[in-house]
CSV table of C-alpha atoms and ligand atoms in Angstrom, one decimal:
chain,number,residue,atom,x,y,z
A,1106,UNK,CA,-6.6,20.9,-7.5
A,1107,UNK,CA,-8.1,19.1,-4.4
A,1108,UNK,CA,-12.3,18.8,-4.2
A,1109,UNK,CA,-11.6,16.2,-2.1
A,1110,UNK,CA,-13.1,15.9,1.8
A,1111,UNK,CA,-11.7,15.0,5.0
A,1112,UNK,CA,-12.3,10.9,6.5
A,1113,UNK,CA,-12.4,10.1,9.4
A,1114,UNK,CA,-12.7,6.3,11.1
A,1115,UNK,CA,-12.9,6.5,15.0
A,1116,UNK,CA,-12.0,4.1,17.2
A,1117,UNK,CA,-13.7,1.7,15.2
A,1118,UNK,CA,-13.6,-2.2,16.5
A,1119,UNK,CA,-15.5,-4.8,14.4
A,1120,UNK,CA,-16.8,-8.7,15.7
A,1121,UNK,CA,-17.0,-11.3,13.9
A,1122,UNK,CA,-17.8,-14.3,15.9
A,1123,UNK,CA,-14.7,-14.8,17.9
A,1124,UNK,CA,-12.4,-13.2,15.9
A,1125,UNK,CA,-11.5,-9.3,16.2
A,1126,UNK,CA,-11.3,-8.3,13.1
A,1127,UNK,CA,-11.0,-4.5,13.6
A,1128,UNK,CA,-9.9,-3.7,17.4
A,1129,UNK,CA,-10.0,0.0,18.0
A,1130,UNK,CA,-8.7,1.8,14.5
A,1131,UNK,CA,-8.5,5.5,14.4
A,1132,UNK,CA,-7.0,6.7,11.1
A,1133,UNK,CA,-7.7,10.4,9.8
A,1134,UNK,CA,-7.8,11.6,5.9
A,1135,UNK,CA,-7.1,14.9,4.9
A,1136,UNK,CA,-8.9,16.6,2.1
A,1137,UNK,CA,-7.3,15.3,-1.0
A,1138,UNK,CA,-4.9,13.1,0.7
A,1139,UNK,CA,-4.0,9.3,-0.7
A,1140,UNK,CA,-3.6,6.7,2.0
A,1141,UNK,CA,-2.5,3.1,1.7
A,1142,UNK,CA,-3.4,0.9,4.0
A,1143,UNK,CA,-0.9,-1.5,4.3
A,1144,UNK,CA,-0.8,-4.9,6.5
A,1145,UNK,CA,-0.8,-8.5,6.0
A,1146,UNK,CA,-3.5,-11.0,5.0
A,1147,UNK,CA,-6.6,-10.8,7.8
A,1148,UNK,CA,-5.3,-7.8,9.4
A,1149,UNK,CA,-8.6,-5.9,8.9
A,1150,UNK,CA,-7.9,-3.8,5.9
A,1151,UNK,CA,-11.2,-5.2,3.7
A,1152,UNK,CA,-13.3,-4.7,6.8
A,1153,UNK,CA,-12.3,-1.4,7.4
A,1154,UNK,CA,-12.8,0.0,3.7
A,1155,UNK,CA,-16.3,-2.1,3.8
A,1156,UNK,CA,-17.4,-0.3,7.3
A,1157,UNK,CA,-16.3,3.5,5.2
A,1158,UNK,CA,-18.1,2.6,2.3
A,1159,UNK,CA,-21.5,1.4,4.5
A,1160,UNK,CA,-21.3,-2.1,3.1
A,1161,UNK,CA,-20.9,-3.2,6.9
A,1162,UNK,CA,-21.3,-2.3,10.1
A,1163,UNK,CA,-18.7,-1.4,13.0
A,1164,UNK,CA,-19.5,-3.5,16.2
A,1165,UNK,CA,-18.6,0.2,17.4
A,1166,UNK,CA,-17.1,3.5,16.5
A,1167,UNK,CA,-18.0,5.7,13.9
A,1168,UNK,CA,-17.3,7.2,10.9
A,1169,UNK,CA,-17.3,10.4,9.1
A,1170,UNK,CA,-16.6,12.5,5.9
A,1171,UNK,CA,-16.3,15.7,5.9
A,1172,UNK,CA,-17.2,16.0,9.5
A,1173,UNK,CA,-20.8,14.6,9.7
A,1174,UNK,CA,-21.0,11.3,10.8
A,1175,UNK,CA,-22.1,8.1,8.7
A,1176,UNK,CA,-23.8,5.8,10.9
A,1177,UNK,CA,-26.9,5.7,9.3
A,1178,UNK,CA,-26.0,7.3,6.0
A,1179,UNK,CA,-26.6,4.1,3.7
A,1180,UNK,CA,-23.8,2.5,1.2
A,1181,UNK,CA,-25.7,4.1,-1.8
A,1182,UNK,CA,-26.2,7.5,-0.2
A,1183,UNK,CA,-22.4,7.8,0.5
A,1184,UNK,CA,-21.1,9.0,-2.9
A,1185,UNK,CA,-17.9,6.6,-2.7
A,1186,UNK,CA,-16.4,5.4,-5.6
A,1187,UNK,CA,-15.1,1.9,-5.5
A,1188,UNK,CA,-12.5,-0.7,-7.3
A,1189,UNK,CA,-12.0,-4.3,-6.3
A,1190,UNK,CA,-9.1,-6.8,-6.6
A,1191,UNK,CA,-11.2,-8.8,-8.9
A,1192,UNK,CA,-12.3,-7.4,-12.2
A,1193,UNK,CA,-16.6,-6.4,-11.6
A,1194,UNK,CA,-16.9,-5.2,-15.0
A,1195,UNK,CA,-20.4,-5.9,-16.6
A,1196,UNK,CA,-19.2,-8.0,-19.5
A,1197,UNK,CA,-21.8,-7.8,-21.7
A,1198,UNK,CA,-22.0,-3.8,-21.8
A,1199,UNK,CA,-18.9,-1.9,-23.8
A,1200,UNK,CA,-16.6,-0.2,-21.9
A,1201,UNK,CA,-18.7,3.4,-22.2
A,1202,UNK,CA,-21.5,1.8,-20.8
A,1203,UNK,CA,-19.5,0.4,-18.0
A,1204,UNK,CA,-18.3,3.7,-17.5
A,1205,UNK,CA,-21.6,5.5,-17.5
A,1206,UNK,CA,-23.4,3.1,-15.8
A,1207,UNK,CA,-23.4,4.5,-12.2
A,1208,UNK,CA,-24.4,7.4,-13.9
A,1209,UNK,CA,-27.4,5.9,-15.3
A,1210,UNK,CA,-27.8,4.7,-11.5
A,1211,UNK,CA,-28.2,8.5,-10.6
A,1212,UNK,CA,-31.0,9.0,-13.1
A,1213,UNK,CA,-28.6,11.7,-15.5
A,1214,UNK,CA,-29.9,11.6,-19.0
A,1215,UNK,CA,-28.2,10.1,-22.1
A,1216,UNK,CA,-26.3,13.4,-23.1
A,1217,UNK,CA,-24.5,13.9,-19.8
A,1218,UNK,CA,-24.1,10.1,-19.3
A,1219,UNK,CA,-22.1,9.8,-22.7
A,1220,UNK,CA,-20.1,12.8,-22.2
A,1221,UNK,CA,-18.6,12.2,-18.5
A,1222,UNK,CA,-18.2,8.4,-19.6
A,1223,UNK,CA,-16.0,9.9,-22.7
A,1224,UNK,CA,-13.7,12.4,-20.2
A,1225,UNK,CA,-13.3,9.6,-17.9
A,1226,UNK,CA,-12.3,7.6,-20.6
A,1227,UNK,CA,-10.0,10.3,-21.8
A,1228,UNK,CA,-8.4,10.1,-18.0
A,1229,UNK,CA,-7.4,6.9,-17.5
A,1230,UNK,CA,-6.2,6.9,-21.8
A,1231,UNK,CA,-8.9,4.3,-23.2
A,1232,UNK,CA,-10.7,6.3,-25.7
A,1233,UNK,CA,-9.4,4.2,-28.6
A,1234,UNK,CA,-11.6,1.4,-26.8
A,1235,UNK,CA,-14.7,2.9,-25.7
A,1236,UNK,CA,-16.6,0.7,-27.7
A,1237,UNK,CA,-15.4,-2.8,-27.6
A,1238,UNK,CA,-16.9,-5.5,-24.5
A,1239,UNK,CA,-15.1,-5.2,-21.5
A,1240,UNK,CA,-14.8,-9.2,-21.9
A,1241,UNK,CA,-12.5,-8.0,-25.0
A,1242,UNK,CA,-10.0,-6.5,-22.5
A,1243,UNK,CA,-6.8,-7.1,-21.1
A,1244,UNK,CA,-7.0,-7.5,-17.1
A,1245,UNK,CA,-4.5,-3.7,-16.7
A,1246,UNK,CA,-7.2,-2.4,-19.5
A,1247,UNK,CA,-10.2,-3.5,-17.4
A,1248,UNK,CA,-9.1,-2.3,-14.2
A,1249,UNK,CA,-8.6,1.0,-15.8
A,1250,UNK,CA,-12.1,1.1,-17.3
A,1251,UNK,CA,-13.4,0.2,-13.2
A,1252,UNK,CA,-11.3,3.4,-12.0
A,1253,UNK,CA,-13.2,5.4,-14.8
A,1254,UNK,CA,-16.3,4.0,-13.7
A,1255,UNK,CA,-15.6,4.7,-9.9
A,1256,UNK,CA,-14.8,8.3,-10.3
A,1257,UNK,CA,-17.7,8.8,-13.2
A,1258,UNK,CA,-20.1,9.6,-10.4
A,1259,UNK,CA,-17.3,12.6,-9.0
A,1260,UNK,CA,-17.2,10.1,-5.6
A,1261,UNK,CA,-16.6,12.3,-2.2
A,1262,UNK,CA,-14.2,9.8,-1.4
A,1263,UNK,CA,-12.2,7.1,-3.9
A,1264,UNK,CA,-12.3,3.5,-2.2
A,1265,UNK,CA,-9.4,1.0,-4.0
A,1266,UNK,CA,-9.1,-2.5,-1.9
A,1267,UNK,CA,-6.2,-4.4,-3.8
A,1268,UNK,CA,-7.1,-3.2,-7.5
A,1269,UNK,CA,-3.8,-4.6,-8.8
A,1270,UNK,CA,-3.2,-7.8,-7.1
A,1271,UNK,CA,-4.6,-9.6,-10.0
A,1272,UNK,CA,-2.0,-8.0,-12.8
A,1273,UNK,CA,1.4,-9.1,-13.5
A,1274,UNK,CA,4.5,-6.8,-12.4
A,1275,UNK,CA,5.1,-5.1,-15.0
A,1276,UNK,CA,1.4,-3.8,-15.7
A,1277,UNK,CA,0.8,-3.2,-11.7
A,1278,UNK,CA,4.1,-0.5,-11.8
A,1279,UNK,CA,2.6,1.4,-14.7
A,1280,UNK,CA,-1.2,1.0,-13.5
A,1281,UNK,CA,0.3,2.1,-10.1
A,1282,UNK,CA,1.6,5.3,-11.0
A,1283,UNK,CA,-1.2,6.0,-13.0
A,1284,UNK,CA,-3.5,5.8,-10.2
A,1285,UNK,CA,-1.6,8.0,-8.4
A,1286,UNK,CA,-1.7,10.4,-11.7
A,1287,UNK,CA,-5.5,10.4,-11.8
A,1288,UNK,CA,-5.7,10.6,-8.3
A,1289,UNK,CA,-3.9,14.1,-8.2
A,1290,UNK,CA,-5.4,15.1,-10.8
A,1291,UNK,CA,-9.3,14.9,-9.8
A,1292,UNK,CA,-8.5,15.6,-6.0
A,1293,UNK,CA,-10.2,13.3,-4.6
A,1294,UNK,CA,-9.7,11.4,-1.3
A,1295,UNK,CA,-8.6,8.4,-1.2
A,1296,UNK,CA,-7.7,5.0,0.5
A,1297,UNK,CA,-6.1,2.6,-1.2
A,1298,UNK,CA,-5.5,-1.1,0.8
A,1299,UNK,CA,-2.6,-3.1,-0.4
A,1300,UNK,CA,-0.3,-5.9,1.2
A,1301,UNK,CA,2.3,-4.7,-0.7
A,1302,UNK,CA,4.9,-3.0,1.1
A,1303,UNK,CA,6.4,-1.3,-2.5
A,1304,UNK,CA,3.3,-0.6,-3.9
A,1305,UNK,CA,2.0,1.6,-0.5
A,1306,UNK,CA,5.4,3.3,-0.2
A,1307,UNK,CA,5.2,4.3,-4.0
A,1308,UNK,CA,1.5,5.6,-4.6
A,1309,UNK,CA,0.8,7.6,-1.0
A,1310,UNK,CA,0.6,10.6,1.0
A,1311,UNK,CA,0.7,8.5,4.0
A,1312,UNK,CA,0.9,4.8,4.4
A,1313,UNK,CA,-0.9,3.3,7.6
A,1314,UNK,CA,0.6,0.2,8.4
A,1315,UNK,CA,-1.9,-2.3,10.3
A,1316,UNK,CA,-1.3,-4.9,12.6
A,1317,UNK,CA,-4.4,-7.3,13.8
A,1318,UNK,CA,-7.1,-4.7,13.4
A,1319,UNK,CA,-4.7,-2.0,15.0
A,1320,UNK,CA,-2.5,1.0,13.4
A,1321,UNK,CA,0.8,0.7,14.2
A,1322,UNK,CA,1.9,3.7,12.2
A,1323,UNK,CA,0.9,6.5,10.0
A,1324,UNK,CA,3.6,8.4,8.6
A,1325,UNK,CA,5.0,9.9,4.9
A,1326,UNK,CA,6.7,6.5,3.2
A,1327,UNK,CA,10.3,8.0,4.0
A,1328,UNK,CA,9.3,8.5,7.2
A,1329,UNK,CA,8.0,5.1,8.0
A,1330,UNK,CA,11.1,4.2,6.0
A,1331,UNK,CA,13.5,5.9,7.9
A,1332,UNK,CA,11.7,5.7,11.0
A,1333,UNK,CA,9.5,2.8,11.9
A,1334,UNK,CA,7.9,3.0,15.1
A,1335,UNK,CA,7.8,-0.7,16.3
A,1336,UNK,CA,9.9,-3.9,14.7
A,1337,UNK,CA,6.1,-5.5,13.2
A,1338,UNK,CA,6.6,-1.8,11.1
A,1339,UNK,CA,10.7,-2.2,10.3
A,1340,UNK,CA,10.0,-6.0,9.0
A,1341,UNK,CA,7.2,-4.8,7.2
A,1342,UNK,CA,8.8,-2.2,5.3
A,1343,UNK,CA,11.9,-4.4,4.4
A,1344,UNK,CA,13.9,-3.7,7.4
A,1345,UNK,CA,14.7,-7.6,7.9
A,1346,UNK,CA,18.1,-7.8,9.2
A,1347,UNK,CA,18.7,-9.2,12.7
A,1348,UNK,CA,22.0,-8.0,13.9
A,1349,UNK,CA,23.5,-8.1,17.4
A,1350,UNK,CA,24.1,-4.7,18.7
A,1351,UNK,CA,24.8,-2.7,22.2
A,1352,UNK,CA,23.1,0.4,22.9
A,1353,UNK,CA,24.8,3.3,25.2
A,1354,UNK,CA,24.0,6.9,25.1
A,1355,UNK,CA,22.1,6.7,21.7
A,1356,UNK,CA,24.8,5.4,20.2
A,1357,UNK,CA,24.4,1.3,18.5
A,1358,UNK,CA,27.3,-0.5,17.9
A,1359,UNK,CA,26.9,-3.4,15.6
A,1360,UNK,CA,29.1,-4.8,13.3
A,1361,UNK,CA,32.0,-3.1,14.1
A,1362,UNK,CA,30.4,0.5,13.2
A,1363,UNK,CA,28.9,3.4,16.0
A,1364,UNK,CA,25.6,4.4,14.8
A,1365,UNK,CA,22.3,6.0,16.1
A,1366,UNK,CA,19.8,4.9,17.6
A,1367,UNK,CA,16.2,5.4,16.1
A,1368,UNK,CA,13.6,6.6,18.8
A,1369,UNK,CA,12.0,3.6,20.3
A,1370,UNK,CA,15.1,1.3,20.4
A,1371,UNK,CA,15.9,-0.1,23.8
A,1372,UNK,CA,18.1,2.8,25.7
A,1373,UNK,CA,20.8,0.7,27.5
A,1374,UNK,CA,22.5,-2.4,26.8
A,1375,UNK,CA,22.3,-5.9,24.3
A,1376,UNK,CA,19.6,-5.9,21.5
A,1377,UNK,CA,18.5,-6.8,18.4
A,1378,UNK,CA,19.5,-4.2,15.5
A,1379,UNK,CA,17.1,-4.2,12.3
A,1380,UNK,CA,19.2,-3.2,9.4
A,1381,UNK,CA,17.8,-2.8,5.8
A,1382,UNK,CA,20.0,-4.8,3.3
A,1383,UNK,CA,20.2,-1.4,1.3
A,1384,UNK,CA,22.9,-0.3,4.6
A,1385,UNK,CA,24.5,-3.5,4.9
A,1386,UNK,CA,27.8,-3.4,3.3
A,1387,UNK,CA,30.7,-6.5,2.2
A,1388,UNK,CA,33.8,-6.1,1.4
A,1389,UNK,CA,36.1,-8.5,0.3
A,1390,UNK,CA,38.7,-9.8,3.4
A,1391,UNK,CA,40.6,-12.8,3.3
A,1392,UNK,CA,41.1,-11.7,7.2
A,1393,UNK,CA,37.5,-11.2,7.6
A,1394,UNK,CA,35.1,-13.6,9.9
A,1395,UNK,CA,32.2,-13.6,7.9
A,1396,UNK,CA,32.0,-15.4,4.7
A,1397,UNK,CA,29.3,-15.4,1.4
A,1398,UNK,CA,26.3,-17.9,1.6
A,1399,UNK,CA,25.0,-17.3,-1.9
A,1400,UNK,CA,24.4,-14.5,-4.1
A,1401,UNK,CA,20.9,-13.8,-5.6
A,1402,UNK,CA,20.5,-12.1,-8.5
A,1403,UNK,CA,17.3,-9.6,-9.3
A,1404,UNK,CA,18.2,-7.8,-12.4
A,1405,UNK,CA,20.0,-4.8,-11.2
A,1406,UNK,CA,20.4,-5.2,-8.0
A,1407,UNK,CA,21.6,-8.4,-6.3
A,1408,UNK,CA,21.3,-9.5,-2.4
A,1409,UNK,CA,24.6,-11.0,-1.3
A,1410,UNK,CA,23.6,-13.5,1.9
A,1411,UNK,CA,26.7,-13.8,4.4
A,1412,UNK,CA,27.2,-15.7,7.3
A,1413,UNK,CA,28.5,-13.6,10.4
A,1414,UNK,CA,31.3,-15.0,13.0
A,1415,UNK,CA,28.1,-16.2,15.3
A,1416,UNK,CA,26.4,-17.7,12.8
A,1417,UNK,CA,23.6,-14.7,12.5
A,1418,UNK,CA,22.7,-14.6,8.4
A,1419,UNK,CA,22.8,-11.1,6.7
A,1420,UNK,CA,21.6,-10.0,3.3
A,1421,UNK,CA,23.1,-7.2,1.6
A,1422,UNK,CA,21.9,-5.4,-0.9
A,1423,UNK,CA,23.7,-3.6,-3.7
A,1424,UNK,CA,24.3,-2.8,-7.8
A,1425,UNK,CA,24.8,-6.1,-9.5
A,1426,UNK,CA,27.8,-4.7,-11.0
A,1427,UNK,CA,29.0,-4.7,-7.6
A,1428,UNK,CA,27.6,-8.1,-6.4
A,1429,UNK,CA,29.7,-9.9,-9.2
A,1430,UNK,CA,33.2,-10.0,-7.4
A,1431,UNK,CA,31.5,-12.2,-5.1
A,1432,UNK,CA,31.0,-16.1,-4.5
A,1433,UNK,CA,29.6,-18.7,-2.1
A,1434,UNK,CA,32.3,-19.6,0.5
A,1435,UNK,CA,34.5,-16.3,0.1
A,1436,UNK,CA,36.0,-14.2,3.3
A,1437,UNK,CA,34.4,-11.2,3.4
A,1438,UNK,CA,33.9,-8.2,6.2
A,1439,UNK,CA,30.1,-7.1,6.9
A,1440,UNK,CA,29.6,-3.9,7.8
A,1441,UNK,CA,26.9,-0.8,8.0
A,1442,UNK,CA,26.2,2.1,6.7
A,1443,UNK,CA,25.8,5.1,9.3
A,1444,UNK,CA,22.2,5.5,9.3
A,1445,UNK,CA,20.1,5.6,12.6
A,1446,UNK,CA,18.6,1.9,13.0
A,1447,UNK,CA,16.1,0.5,15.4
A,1448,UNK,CA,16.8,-1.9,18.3
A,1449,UNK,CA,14.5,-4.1,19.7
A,1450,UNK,CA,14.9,-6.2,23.0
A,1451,UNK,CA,16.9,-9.5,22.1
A,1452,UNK,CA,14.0,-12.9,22.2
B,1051,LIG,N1,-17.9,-11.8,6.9
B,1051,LIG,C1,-17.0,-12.3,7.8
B,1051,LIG,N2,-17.4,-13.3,8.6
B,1051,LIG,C2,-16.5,-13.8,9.5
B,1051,LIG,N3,-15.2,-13.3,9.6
B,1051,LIG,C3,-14.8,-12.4,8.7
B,1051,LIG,C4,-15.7,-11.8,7.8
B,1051,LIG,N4,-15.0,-10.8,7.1
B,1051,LIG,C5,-13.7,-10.8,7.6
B,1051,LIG,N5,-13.6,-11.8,8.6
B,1051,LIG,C6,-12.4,-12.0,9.3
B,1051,LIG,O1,-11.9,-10.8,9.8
B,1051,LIG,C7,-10.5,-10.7,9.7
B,1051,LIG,C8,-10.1,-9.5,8.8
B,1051,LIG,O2,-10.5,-9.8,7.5
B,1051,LIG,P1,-10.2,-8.7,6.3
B,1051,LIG,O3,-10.9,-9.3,5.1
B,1051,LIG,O4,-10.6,-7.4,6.7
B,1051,LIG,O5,-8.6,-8.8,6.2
B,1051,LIG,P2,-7.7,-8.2,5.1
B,1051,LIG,O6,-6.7,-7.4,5.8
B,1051,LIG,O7,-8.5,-7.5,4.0
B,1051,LIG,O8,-7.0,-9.5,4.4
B,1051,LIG,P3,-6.5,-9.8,2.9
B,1051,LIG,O9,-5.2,-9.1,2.7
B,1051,LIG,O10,-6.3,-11.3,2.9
B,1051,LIG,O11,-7.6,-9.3,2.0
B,1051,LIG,C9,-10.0,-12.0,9.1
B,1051,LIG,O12,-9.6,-12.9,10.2
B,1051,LIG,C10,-11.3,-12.6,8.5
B,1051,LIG,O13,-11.3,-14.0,8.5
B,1052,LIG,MG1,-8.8,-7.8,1.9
């Protein structure tokens, strides 16, 4: 089911002071689409959810849903439903009253209020707790409740800016994918911010990766994956391996393998090849003229760090079961999978 409307911010640049904080962003929404905008810290991804929402103004550029522009459409005439990193629960109300309150806002009477606050409730799976304070909740619990209560009021467009930053792990991978249930399941539009490479690739449509107020790329995650558009993009999405490569034809050779090239790598001669440590592989060599640095171990998988012939550092990533054979100071051979990888112009 999708009720949800189209978004559109154009060209949108925002001033504060001397600093640029948005500098000419154009990102486009479908109708029921998730986005995650994805950058690091001061990149512009608050400002630009704050401009869409009408809690502050572009220095220019516009905005609009559903094809009629915003610009002087104010924040509580826009029907956008919004969650926070930081828990804005009213403490002192229970957790149907948070729900309903919006509702309340919208002058609907105690009947309807109740019963939309208890479906809501029913969505996100905290019926058993309608009733206690939200004070009495555990953060995952209370940032469930605040997605009830953003989409209580059936927003036009759903407005998340780092809702699970404050959780541990393990309750941001389950409050994740149940974001991403509820999302699908009402329809509605939505951006979601993040600085989380794992957590954009995992919950969205499209993931809009931002650079100093600027998108560098809007793509499907195993497109962006697969195909990053410029080296900020590869780093960003995990692609962190620096290896020396020669380009001819389309063709990289790097660590003793042929591969190809992704579009926008450098079409002739030296550069810089950004490998993922998921395609890096070692074998063990007493011949071979790289050797282990250390082995780090993350629970199933394990990233094996070797030292290449010119002194270039690698990390390879595989099964842990496969990681065990090796040791600091052992002879290995480094070499690639054949996937296309991106090379940029050597510093
Ligand atoms: N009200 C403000 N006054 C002055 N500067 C601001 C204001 N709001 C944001 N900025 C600046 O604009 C830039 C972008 O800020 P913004 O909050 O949008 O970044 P962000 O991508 O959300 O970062 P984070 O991941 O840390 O939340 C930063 O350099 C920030 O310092
Ligand atoms: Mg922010």
């Amino acid at each position: 089911m999708t009720n949800g409307v189209s978004v559109e911010l154009n060209d949108l640049t925002r001033v504060y002071g001397s600093v640029k904080a948005l500098d000419g962003l154009t990102l486009h929404i479908e109708p029921g689409e998730l986005v995650a905008l994805l950058g690091p810290s001061g990149c512009g991804k608050t400002t630009a959810l704050r401009i869409l929402a009408g809690l502050d103004e572009a220095t220019s550029g516009s905005v609009s849903v559903d094809g009629r522009d915003l610009t002087n459409v104010p924040a509580n005439k826009r029907d956008m439903g919004m969650v926070f990193q930081a828990y804005s629960l009213f403490p002192h109300l229970t957790v149907v009253d948070n729900v309903a309150f919006g509702l309340k806002m919208r002058g609907k009477d105690k009947g309807q209020r109740v019963s939309r606050a208890d479906e809501m409730l029913e969505l996100v799976g905290l019926t058993a707790h309608r009733n206690k304070y939200a004070s009495e909740l555990s953060g995952g619990q209370q940032q469930r409740v605040a997605l009830a209560r953003a989409l209580a009021i059936r927003p036009r467009v759903l407005l998340l800016d780092e809702p699970l930053s404050a959780l541990d792990a393990k309750v941001r991978v389950q409050l994740r994918d149940e974001i991403r249930r509820v999302q699908l399941e009402v329809g509605t539009t939505t951006l979601f911010v993040t600085h989380d490479q794992e957590e954009a690739l995992a919950v969205a449509d499209r993931v809009g990766v931002m650079s100093q107020g600027k998108l560098e790329q809007l793509a499907a995650p195993a497109e962006l994956y697969a195909n990053p558009a410029t080296p900020f993009v590869a780093e960003f999405v995990g692609l962190n391996n620096k290896v020396r490569a020669e380009v001819s034809d389309g063709q990289v050779k790097l660590l003793g393998a042929s591969v190809p090239a992704l579009p926008g790598s450098v079409t002739a001669g030296a550069g810089l090849a950004m490998v993922r440590p998921e395609s890096v592989t070692v074998s063990a060599d007493p011949a071979g003229t790289a050797s282990v640095t250390s082995v780090a171990f993350l629970g199933p998988i394990s990233r094996v760090y070797c030292t290449l012939a010119d002194g270039t550092v690698v990390s390879a990533q595989m099964a842990s079961s496969a990681a065990r054979v090796f040791g600091p100071g052992e002879r290995v051979t480094v070499g690639v999978e054949p996937t296309g990888v991106l090379v940029v112009a050597a510093a």
